[in-house]
mmCIF file of C-alpha atoms in Angstrom:
data_model
loop_
_atom_site.group_PDB
_atom_site.id
_atom_site.type_symbol
_atom_site.label_atom_id
_atom_site.label_comp_id
_atom_site.label_asym_id
_atom_site.label_seq_id
_atom_site.Cartn_x
_atom_site.Cartn_y
_atom_site.Cartn_z
ATOM 1 C CA MET A 1 42.116 30.093 -93.000
ATOM 2 C CA THR A 2 45.540 28.830 -94.322
ATOM 3 C CA LYS A 3 45.817 28.256 -98.079
ATOM 4 C CA ARG A 4 47.612 25.274 -99.425
ATOM 5 C CA GLY A 5 49.203 24.643 -102.676
ATOM 6 C CA ALA A 6 51.897 26.155 -104.822
ATOM 7 C CA ASN A 7 51.047 29.719 -103.701
ATOM 8 C CA GLY A 8 50.588 28.836 -100.053
ATOM 9 C CA PRO A 9 52.530 30.364 -97.199
ATOM 10 C CA LYS A 10 54.974 27.447 -96.961
ATOM 11 C CA SER A 11 55.741 27.496 -100.689
ATOM 12 C CA ARG A 12 56.366 31.380 -100.546
ATOM 13 C CA ALA A 13 58.596 30.799 -97.424
ATOM 14 C CA ARG A 14 60.680 28.202 -99.129
ATOM 15 C CA ALA A 15 61.019 30.340 -102.259
ATOM 16 C CA ARG A 16 62.047 33.251 -100.119
ATOM 17 C CA GLN A 17 64.575 31.087 -98.343
ATOM 18 C CA GLU A 18 66.183 30.151 -101.655
ATOM 19 C CA ARG A 19 66.128 33.562 -103.050
ATOM 20 C CA ASP A 20 67.433 35.452 -100.131
ATOM 21 C CA GLY A 21 69.866 32.862 -98.877
ATOM 22 C CA ILE A 22 68.226 32.381 -95.436
ATOM 23 C CA PRO A 23 69.672 29.252 -93.740
ATOM 24 C CA LYS A 24 66.719 28.029 -91.828
ATOM 25 C CA TYR A 25 63.028 27.617 -93.018
ATOM 26 C CA THR A 26 61.671 28.909 -89.787
ATOM 27 C CA ALA A 27 63.636 32.094 -90.202
ATOM 28 C CA ALA A 28 62.246 32.413 -93.688
ATOM 29 C CA ARG A 29 58.745 32.187 -92.357
ATOM 30 C CA ARG A 30 59.481 35.099 -90.065
ATOM 31 C CA HIS A 31 61.513 37.073 -92.665
ATOM 32 C CA PRO A 32 59.344 39.908 -94.264
ATOM 33 C CA ALA A 33 58.600 39.456 -98.003
ATOM 34 C CA THR A 34 60.874 41.548 -100.256
ATOM 35 C CA PRO A 35 59.543 43.015 -103.404
ATOM 36 C CA PRO A 36 61.244 42.083 -106.719
ATOM 37 C CA ALA A 37 64.161 44.242 -107.613
ATOM 38 C CA ASP A 38 62.309 45.629 -110.714
ATOM 39 C CA ALA A 39 59.157 46.499 -108.740
ATOM 40 C CA PRO A 40 58.963 50.258 -108.080
ATOM 41 C CA GLU A 41 58.182 51.318 -104.394
ATOM 42 C CA GLU A 42 55.137 53.502 -104.280
ATOM 43 C CA PRO A 43 54.350 55.262 -101.053
ATOM 44 C CA PRO A 44 50.771 54.993 -99.628
ATOM 45 C CA ILE A 45 48.398 57.784 -100.681
ATOM 46 C CA LEU A 46 46.423 59.519 -97.849
ATOM 47 C CA VAL A 47 43.218 61.077 -99.052
ATOM 48 C CA PRO A 48 41.577 63.189 -96.327
ATOM 49 C CA ILE A 49 37.743 63.106 -95.923
ATOM 50 C CA ALA A 50 35.922 66.460 -96.125
ATOM 51 C CA ALA A 51 35.147 67.591 -92.578
ATOM 52 C CA ARG A 52 31.708 68.995 -93.610
ATOM 53 C CA PRO A 53 29.224 67.443 -95.954
ATOM 54 C CA CYS A 54 29.176 68.729 -99.431
ATOM 55 C CA ALA A 55 26.265 69.975 -101.616
ATOM 56 C CA SER A 56 24.745 67.691 -104.071
ATOM 57 C CA GLY A 57 26.840 67.538 -107.334
ATOM 58 C CA CYS A 58 29.955 68.616 -105.819
ATOM 59 C CA ASP A 59 32.970 67.754 -108.025
ATOM 60 C CA GLY A 60 35.624 68.249 -105.457
ATOM 61 C CA ARG A 61 36.966 71.584 -106.726
ATOM 62 C CA ALA A 62 36.119 73.397 -103.502
ATOM 63 C CA HIS A 63 38.531 71.028 -101.669
ATOM 64 C CA ARG A 64 40.939 69.361 -103.773
ATOM 65 C CA GLY A 65 42.669 66.238 -102.520
ATOM 66 C CA ALA A 66 39.694 65.286 -100.277
ATOM 67 C CA VAL A 67 36.774 62.766 -100.576
ATOM 68 C CA CYS A 68 33.331 64.519 -100.705
ATOM 69 C CA ARG A 69 30.834 63.234 -98.195
ATOM 70 C CA PRO A 70 27.314 63.846 -99.251
ATOM 71 C CA TRP A 71 24.798 65.269 -96.741
ATOM 72 C CA ARG A 72 22.607 63.090 -94.657
ATOM 73 C CA PRO A 73 19.641 63.986 -92.489
ATOM 74 C CA ALA A 74 21.628 62.777 -89.488
ATOM 75 C CA ASP A 75 24.031 65.666 -89.993
ATOM 76 C CA ALA A 76 21.350 68.042 -88.837
ATOM 77 C CA ARG A 77 21.092 66.568 -85.364
ATOM 78 C CA GLY A 78 23.659 68.889 -83.849
ATOM 79 C CA THR A 79 21.971 71.963 -84.985
ATOM 80 C CA GLY A 80 18.887 71.710 -82.839
ATOM 81 C CA VAL A 81 16.683 69.552 -85.201
ATOM 82 C CA GLY A 82 14.680 67.040 -83.304
ATOM 83 C CA TYR A 83 15.349 63.368 -83.542
ATOM 84 C CA TRP A 84 11.993 62.237 -84.967
ATOM 85 C CA LEU A 85 12.163 65.106 -87.771
ATOM 86 C CA VAL A 86 15.549 63.581 -88.734
ATOM 87 C CA GLN A 87 13.977 60.164 -88.725
ATOM 88 C CA ALA A 88 11.071 61.376 -90.871
ATOM 89 C CA ALA A 89 13.563 62.469 -93.451
ATOM 90 C CA THR A 90 15.645 59.296 -93.479
ATOM 91 C CA LEU A 91 15.044 56.699 -96.039
ATOM 92 C CA CYS A 92 13.566 54.030 -95.599
ATOM 93 C CA ARG A 93 13.481 52.375 -92.187
ATOM 94 C CA GLY A 94 13.679 55.788 -90.455
ATOM 95 C CA ARG A 95 10.691 57.151 -92.238
ATOM 96 C CA ALA A 96 8.648 54.158 -91.536
ATOM 97 C CA ASP A 97 9.558 54.218 -87.849
ATOM 98 C CA ALA A 98 8.791 57.920 -87.668
ATOM 99 C CA MET A 99 5.323 57.342 -89.175
ATOM 100 C CA ALA A 100 4.633 54.527 -86.722
ATOM 101 C CA GLU A 101 5.692 56.762 -83.792
ATOM 102 C CA ARG A 102 3.551 59.653 -84.905
ATOM 103 C CA TYR A 103 0.275 57.660 -85.438
ATOM 104 C CA GLU A 104 0.824 54.961 -82.898
ATOM 105 C CA PRO A 105 3.253 56.169 -80.118
ATOM 106 C CA ARG A 106 5.085 53.764 -77.959
ATOM 107 C CA PRO A 107 3.140 53.088 -74.814
ATOM 108 C CA LYS A 108 4.912 54.077 -71.621
ATOM 109 C CA TYR A 109 4.818 50.743 -69.683
ATOM 110 C CA HIS A 110 4.175 48.116 -72.369
ATOM 111 C CA THR A 111 4.782 47.349 -75.981
ATOM 112 C CA SER A 112 2.407 48.254 -78.654
ATOM 113 C CA VAL A 113 0.596 45.475 -80.650
ATOM 114 C CA ALA A 114 0.699 46.962 -84.227
ATOM 115 C CA ARG A 115 3.676 49.183 -84.055
ATOM 116 C CA PRO A 116 6.405 46.451 -84.591
ATOM 117 C CA SER A 117 4.964 46.034 -88.164
ATOM 118 C CA PHE A 118 6.615 49.285 -89.205
ATOM 119 C CA PHE A 119 9.183 47.311 -91.067
ATOM 120 C CA VAL A 120 6.493 46.322 -93.580
ATOM 121 C CA LEU A 121 6.334 50.049 -94.385
ATOM 122 C CA GLY A 122 10.070 50.217 -94.503
ATOM 123 C CA LEU A 123 10.203 47.267 -96.916
ATOM 124 C CA ALA A 124 7.546 48.919 -99.160
ATOM 125 C CA TYR A 125 9.492 52.193 -99.132
ATOM 126 C CA THR A 126 12.666 50.387 -100.122
ATOM 127 C CA LEU A 127 10.907 48.392 -102.916
ATOM 128 C CA LEU A 128 9.329 51.510 -104.351
ATOM 129 C CA THR A 129 12.462 53.625 -104.329
ATOM 130 C CA GLN A 130 14.309 50.745 -106.288
ATOM 131 C CA GLU A 131 11.609 50.227 -108.749
ATOM 132 C CA GLN A 132 10.699 53.964 -109.149
ATOM 133 C CA PRO A 133 13.853 56.044 -108.622
ATOM 134 C CA HIS A 134 11.837 59.351 -109.097
ATOM 135 C CA LEU A 135 10.184 58.726 -105.690
ATOM 136 C CA VAL A 136 13.512 59.420 -104.039
ATOM 137 C CA PRO A 137 13.285 62.869 -102.630
ATOM 138 C CA ASP A 138 15.550 65.679 -104.201
ATOM 139 C CA PRO A 139 18.592 66.031 -101.897
ATOM 140 C CA ASP A 140 18.687 69.854 -102.045
ATOM 141 C CA ARG A 141 15.024 70.219 -101.193
ATOM 142 C CA LEU A 142 15.203 67.568 -98.480
ATOM 143 C CA ARG A 143 18.261 69.231 -96.880
ATOM 144 C CA ALA A 144 16.555 72.657 -96.969
ATOM 145 C CA ALA A 145 13.359 71.114 -95.272
ATOM 146 C CA VAL A 146 15.322 69.313 -92.549
ATOM 147 C CA GLU A 147 17.627 72.401 -91.834
ATOM 148 C CA SER A 148 14.579 74.605 -91.535
ATOM 149 C CA GLY A 149 13.228 72.317 -88.671
ATOM 150 C CA ASP A 150 9.701 72.123 -90.320
ATOM 151 C CA LEU A 151 8.097 68.814 -90.227
ATOM 152 C CA ALA A 152 5.446 69.903 -92.651
ATOM 153 C CA ALA A 153 8.203 70.778 -95.240
ATOM 154 C CA VAL A 154 9.769 67.329 -94.907
ATOM 155 C CA ASP A 155 6.334 65.724 -95.238
ATOM 156 C CA ALA A 156 5.827 67.702 -98.413
ATOM 157 C CA VAL A 157 9.064 66.331 -99.901
ATOM 158 C CA MET A 158 8.254 62.901 -98.968
ATOM 159 C CA GLU A 159 4.642 62.936 -99.987
ATOM 160 C CA PRO A 160 5.072 61.257 -103.507
ATOM 161 C CA LEU A 161 6.684 58.201 -101.681
ATOM 162 C CA ASP A 162 3.995 58.131 -99.049
ATOM 163 C CA ARG A 163 1.297 58.052 -101.731
ATOM 164 C CA ALA A 164 2.982 55.329 -103.589
ATOM 165 C CA ALA A 165 3.269 53.255 -100.383
ATOM 166 C CA ALA A 166 -0.426 53.999 -99.622
ATOM 167 C CA ARG A 167 -1.431 52.709 -103.067
ATOM 168 C CA LEU A 168 0.786 49.615 -102.605
ATOM 169 C CA LEU A 169 -0.402 48.525 -99.206
ATOM 170 C CA THR A 170 -3.891 47.578 -98.410
ATOM 171 C CA LYS A 171 -6.293 46.472 -95.622
ATOM 172 C CA ASP A 172 -8.150 44.060 -97.960
ATOM 173 C CA ALA A 173 -7.164 40.559 -97.004
ATOM 174 C CA ARG A 174 -7.803 39.097 -100.386
ATOM 175 C CA ARG A 175 -5.595 41.780 -102.204
ATOM 176 C CA TRP A 176 -2.969 41.381 -99.534
ATOM 177 C CA TRP A 177 -2.500 37.575 -99.880
ATOM 178 C CA ASP A 178 -3.084 37.557 -103.730
ATOM 179 C CA GLN A 179 -0.995 40.672 -104.772
ATOM 180 C CA VAL A 180 0.870 42.542 -102.163
ATOM 181 C CA HIS A 181 2.415 39.651 -100.130
ATOM 182 C CA PRO A 182 3.599 37.809 -103.156
ATOM 183 C CA ARG A 183 5.146 40.939 -104.529
ATOM 184 C CA LEU A 184 7.169 41.667 -101.305
ATOM 185 C CA ASP A 185 8.219 38.073 -101.255
ATOM 186 C CA ALA A 186 9.427 38.233 -104.916
ATOM 187 C CA TYR A 187 11.351 41.460 -103.899
ATOM 188 C CA ALA A 188 12.954 39.494 -101.001
ATOM 189 C CA ASP A 189 13.933 36.881 -103.441
ATOM 190 C CA GLN A 190 15.672 39.297 -105.605
ATOM 191 C CA VAL A 191 17.457 40.901 -102.755
ATOM 192 C CA GLU A 192 18.793 37.526 -101.449
ATOM 193 C CA ILE A 193 20.423 36.588 -104.761
ATOM 194 C CA ASP A 194 21.717 40.176 -105.432
ATOM 195 C CA GLY A 195 25.469 39.786 -105.332
ATOM 196 C CA ARG A 196 26.525 43.396 -106.329
ATOM 197 C CA GLU A 197 29.100 45.189 -104.280
ATOM 198 C CA ALA A 198 28.687 48.550 -102.968
ATOM 199 C CA LEU A 199 31.036 51.281 -104.368
ATOM 200 C CA THR A 200 30.538 53.872 -101.798
ATOM 201 C CA TRP A 201 29.919 53.983 -97.918
ATOM 202 C CA GLU A 202 26.496 55.412 -98.532
ATOM 203 C CA GLU A 203 25.448 52.492 -100.848
ATOM 204 C CA ALA A 204 26.944 49.976 -98.357
ATOM 205 C CA GLU A 205 24.725 51.402 -95.680
ATOM 206 C CA ALA A 206 21.625 51.354 -97.944
ATOM 207 C CA LEU A 207 22.294 47.732 -98.938
ATOM 208 C CA ASP A 208 22.827 46.741 -95.367
ATOM 209 C CA GLU A 209 19.495 48.343 -94.319
ATOM 210 C CA ARG A 210 17.690 46.662 -97.091
ATOM 211 C CA ASP A 211 19.209 43.321 -96.109
ATOM 212 C CA ARG A 212 18.085 43.789 -92.547
ATOM 213 C CA LEU A 213 14.528 44.556 -93.589
ATOM 214 C CA VAL A 214 14.468 41.387 -95.805
ATOM 215 C CA ARG A 215 15.683 39.301 -92.920
ATOM 216 C CA GLN A 216 13.084 40.595 -90.653
ATOM 217 C CA TRP A 217 10.439 40.012 -93.305
ATOM 218 C CA ARG A 218 11.593 36.356 -93.653
ATOM 219 C CA GLN A 219 11.694 35.818 -89.856
ATOM 220 C CA THR A 220 8.166 37.291 -89.520
ATOM 221 C CA TRP A 221 6.546 34.675 -91.848
ATOM 222 C CA THR A 222 8.457 31.774 -90.489
ATOM 223 C CA PRO A 223 7.013 29.861 -87.397
ATOM 224 C CA CYS A 224 9.337 30.150 -84.355
ATOM 225 C CA ARG A 225 9.392 28.665 -80.831
ATOM 226 C CA ASN A 226 8.936 31.399 -78.115
ATOM 227 C CA TRP A 227 10.632 31.645 -74.657
ATOM 228 C CA ASN A 228 8.255 29.272 -73.028
ATOM 229 C CA GLY A 229 8.496 26.570 -75.712
ATOM 230 C CA TYR A 230 5.342 27.180 -77.567
ATOM 231 C CA TRP A 231 5.290 27.835 -81.306
ATOM 232 C CA ASP A 232 4.216 31.330 -82.233
ATOM 233 C CA PRO A 233 2.136 31.656 -85.434
ATOM 234 C CA PRO A 234 3.873 33.463 -88.263
ATOM 235 C CA GLY A 235 2.717 36.950 -89.318
ATOM 236 C CA THR A 236 2.365 40.536 -88.242
ATOM 237 C CA ILE A 237 -0.355 43.090 -88.287
ATOM 238 C CA TRP A 238 0.194 43.954 -91.912
ATOM 239 C CA HIS A 239 -2.692 46.385 -92.338
ATOM 240 C CA ALA A 240 -1.494 48.820 -89.626
ATOM 241 C CA PRO A 241 0.915 50.836 -91.881
ATOM 242 C CA LYS A 242 -1.884 51.333 -94.346
ATOM 243 C CA GLY A 243 -3.875 53.008 -91.527
ATOM 244 C CA TRP A 244 -1.010 55.311 -90.596
ATOM 245 C CA LEU A 245 -0.606 56.508 -94.188
ATOM 246 C CA ASP A 246 -4.335 57.063 -94.625
ATOM 247 C CA GLN A 247 -4.354 59.189 -91.415
ATOM 248 C CA HIS A 248 -1.264 61.086 -92.507
ATOM 249 C CA LEU A 249 -2.470 62.043 -95.990
ATOM 250 C CA THR A 250 -6.144 62.864 -94.958
ATOM 251 C CA ALA A 251 -4.612 65.226 -92.337
ATOM 252 C CA LEU A 252 -2.702 66.970 -95.266
ATOM 253 C CA HIS A 253 -5.297 66.957 -98.116
ATOM 254 C CA GLY A 254 -8.719 66.511 -96.357
ATOM 255 C CA GLY A 255 -11.028 63.730 -96.670
ATOM 256 C CA HIS A 256 -12.254 61.222 -94.065
ATOM 257 C CA PRO A 257 -9.637 59.134 -92.127
ATOM 258 C CA PRO A 258 -10.337 55.568 -91.081
ATOM 259 C CA GLY A 259 -12.852 55.260 -88.415
ATOM 260 C CA THR A 260 -15.064 58.225 -89.477
ATOM 261 C CA GLN A 261 -18.797 57.500 -89.569
ATOM 262 C CA LEU A 262 -20.442 58.751 -92.818
ATOM 263 C CA ARG A 263 -23.754 58.850 -94.540
ATOM 264 C CA LEU A 264 -23.818 57.956 -98.242
ATOM 265 C CA THR A 265 -25.951 59.845 -100.897
ATOM 266 C CA ASP A 266 -28.597 57.021 -100.742
ATOM 267 C CA GLY A 267 -28.938 57.410 -97.028
ATOM 268 C CA ARG A 268 -26.995 54.435 -95.807
ATOM 269 C CA PRO A 269 -24.742 54.850 -92.697
ATOM 270 C CA VAL A 270 -21.145 53.485 -93.112
ATOM 271 C CA ILE A 271 -17.782 53.718 -91.338
ATOM 272 C CA THR A 272 -14.515 54.347 -93.282
ATOM 273 C CA TYR A 273 -12.102 51.419 -93.135
ATOM 274 C CA ALA A 274 -9.381 52.627 -95.640
ATOM 275 C CA CYS A 275 -8.736 55.181 -98.354
ATOM 276 C CA ARG A 276 -7.739 54.904 -102.069
ATOM 277 C CA TRP A 277 -5.355 57.537 -103.374
ATOM 278 C CA GLY A 278 -4.423 59.043 -106.673
ATOM 279 C CA GLU A 279 -1.380 61.164 -107.605
ATOM 280 C CA SER A 280 -2.567 64.165 -105.717
ATOM 281 C CA GLY A 281 -5.456 65.530 -103.772
ATOM 282 C CA PRO A 282 -7.953 63.887 -101.326
ATOM 283 C CA PRO A 283 -9.034 60.309 -101.571
ATOM 284 C CA LEU A 284 -10.557 59.078 -104.736
ATOM 285 C CA ALA A 285 -12.647 56.358 -102.959
ATOM 286 C CA TYR A 286 -13.151 54.681 -99.576
ATOM 287 C CA ARG A 287 -13.337 51.192 -98.401
ATOM 288 C CA VAL A 288 -16.276 51.270 -95.916
ATOM 289 C CA ARG A 289 -18.252 49.021 -93.728
ATOM 290 C CA ASP A 290 -22.025 49.233 -93.392
ATOM 291 C CA LEU A 291 -23.526 50.293 -90.008
ATOM 292 C CA GLU A 292 -26.711 48.984 -88.358
ATOM 293 C CA PRO A 293 -28.688 51.966 -86.828
ATOM 294 C CA GLY A 294 -30.711 51.595 -83.764
ATOM 295 C CA ARG A 295 -34.033 49.702 -83.890
ATOM 296 C CA ASN A 296 -37.619 50.795 -82.852
ATOM 297 C CA GLY A 297 -37.193 54.189 -84.252
ATOM 298 C CA ASN A 298 -34.569 55.454 -81.835
ATOM 299 C CA THR A 299 -30.994 56.692 -82.806
ATOM 300 C CA GLY A 300 -29.306 53.801 -81.037
ATOM 301 C CA THR A 301 -25.623 52.950 -81.467
ATOM 302 C CA LEU A 302 -24.233 52.274 -84.899
ATOM 303 C CA VAL A 303 -22.727 48.752 -84.885
ATOM 304 C CA PRO A 304 -20.173 47.946 -87.560
ATOM 305 C CA SER A 305 -21.295 45.130 -89.782
ATOM 306 C CA LEU A 306 -18.146 43.056 -90.675
ATOM 307 C CA THR A 307 -19.814 41.342 -93.685
ATOM 308 C CA GLY A 308 -20.893 44.680 -95.345
ATOM 309 C CA GLU A 309 -17.416 45.877 -96.489
ATOM 310 C CA HIS A 310 -17.324 47.480 -99.901
ATOM 311 C CA VAL A 311 -15.785 50.340 -101.954
ATOM 312 C CA VAL A 312 -17.612 53.602 -102.592
ATOM 313 C CA ALA A 313 -16.433 56.566 -104.648
ATOM 314 C CA ALA A 314 -15.732 59.823 -102.887
ATOM 315 C CA ASP A 315 -18.659 61.518 -104.760
ATOM 316 C CA ASP A 316 -20.998 58.974 -103.205
ATOM 317 C CA VAL A 317 -20.316 60.314 -99.709
ATOM 318 C CA ALA A 318 -22.861 62.905 -98.490
ATOM 319 C CA GLY A 319 -20.865 63.793 -95.382
ATOM 320 C CA PRO A 320 -20.159 62.875 -91.736
ATOM 321 C CA LEU A 321 -23.029 61.152 -89.924
ATOM 322 C CA ALA A 322 -24.656 63.544 -87.538
#
């Protein structure tokens, strides 16, 4: 866009015409600007970028005159490390995508129903890493885990963040609409008014990913017209990421994953719906649904009772239902 005024291109061209003695105004427009006589000419400085990523905390002494590039999980792709292992070590959208792929793989010939909601988990990861920086994995430990090619080592480094996300997210509709959804909405509001500029390429990439997650969050909860002209209702299957995290953590530390039929200490049959997690170890409690056993004295088929959902402590569980 052309600027007008005292400092516009036309004013500068006329000043150049008078100062350099150029006979025509059009020639002054084409004439390159000459710096003032007292201004020293400084040659451009070329700073090479380090060919290989540096260790964390590098101060540049190992390669003076070069810009250090910190290591990223994507740097391990050329060393034989699998794609999904790299994704599992990448904050925050990559980790969420990897968790969705692990516990709800992409169908071969059609799209999954719940898997597109992985961005809810990615947004939760982003919120937690910003509010609680200690949840960000240590770069040296993460690099060693990725380069070893061991997915279990990557999960161990990421476990504090996974536990925090499992405590944040929920399958309880009342808690989702009263606490979790407003909290994510408030974080999206903060992101949209955040005007800080990135100082490094890494920070610019992180801010861009954060902004894309927020845009997807806004679009999901806004009614839109689909391809055939009908209005699609807003929303997504928000409770799916909580199920992935519960399956993941129970596989690591024991407990009963969602869908397990249990018998309580008072004899009631129930089925697990979600888990409640502490800072470490197996689940502290379970959100369960009561089951109705068969009638007339036979074993029958246990039928979930949707109205009998409640929370029981882990100590009140006698064991799996035989």
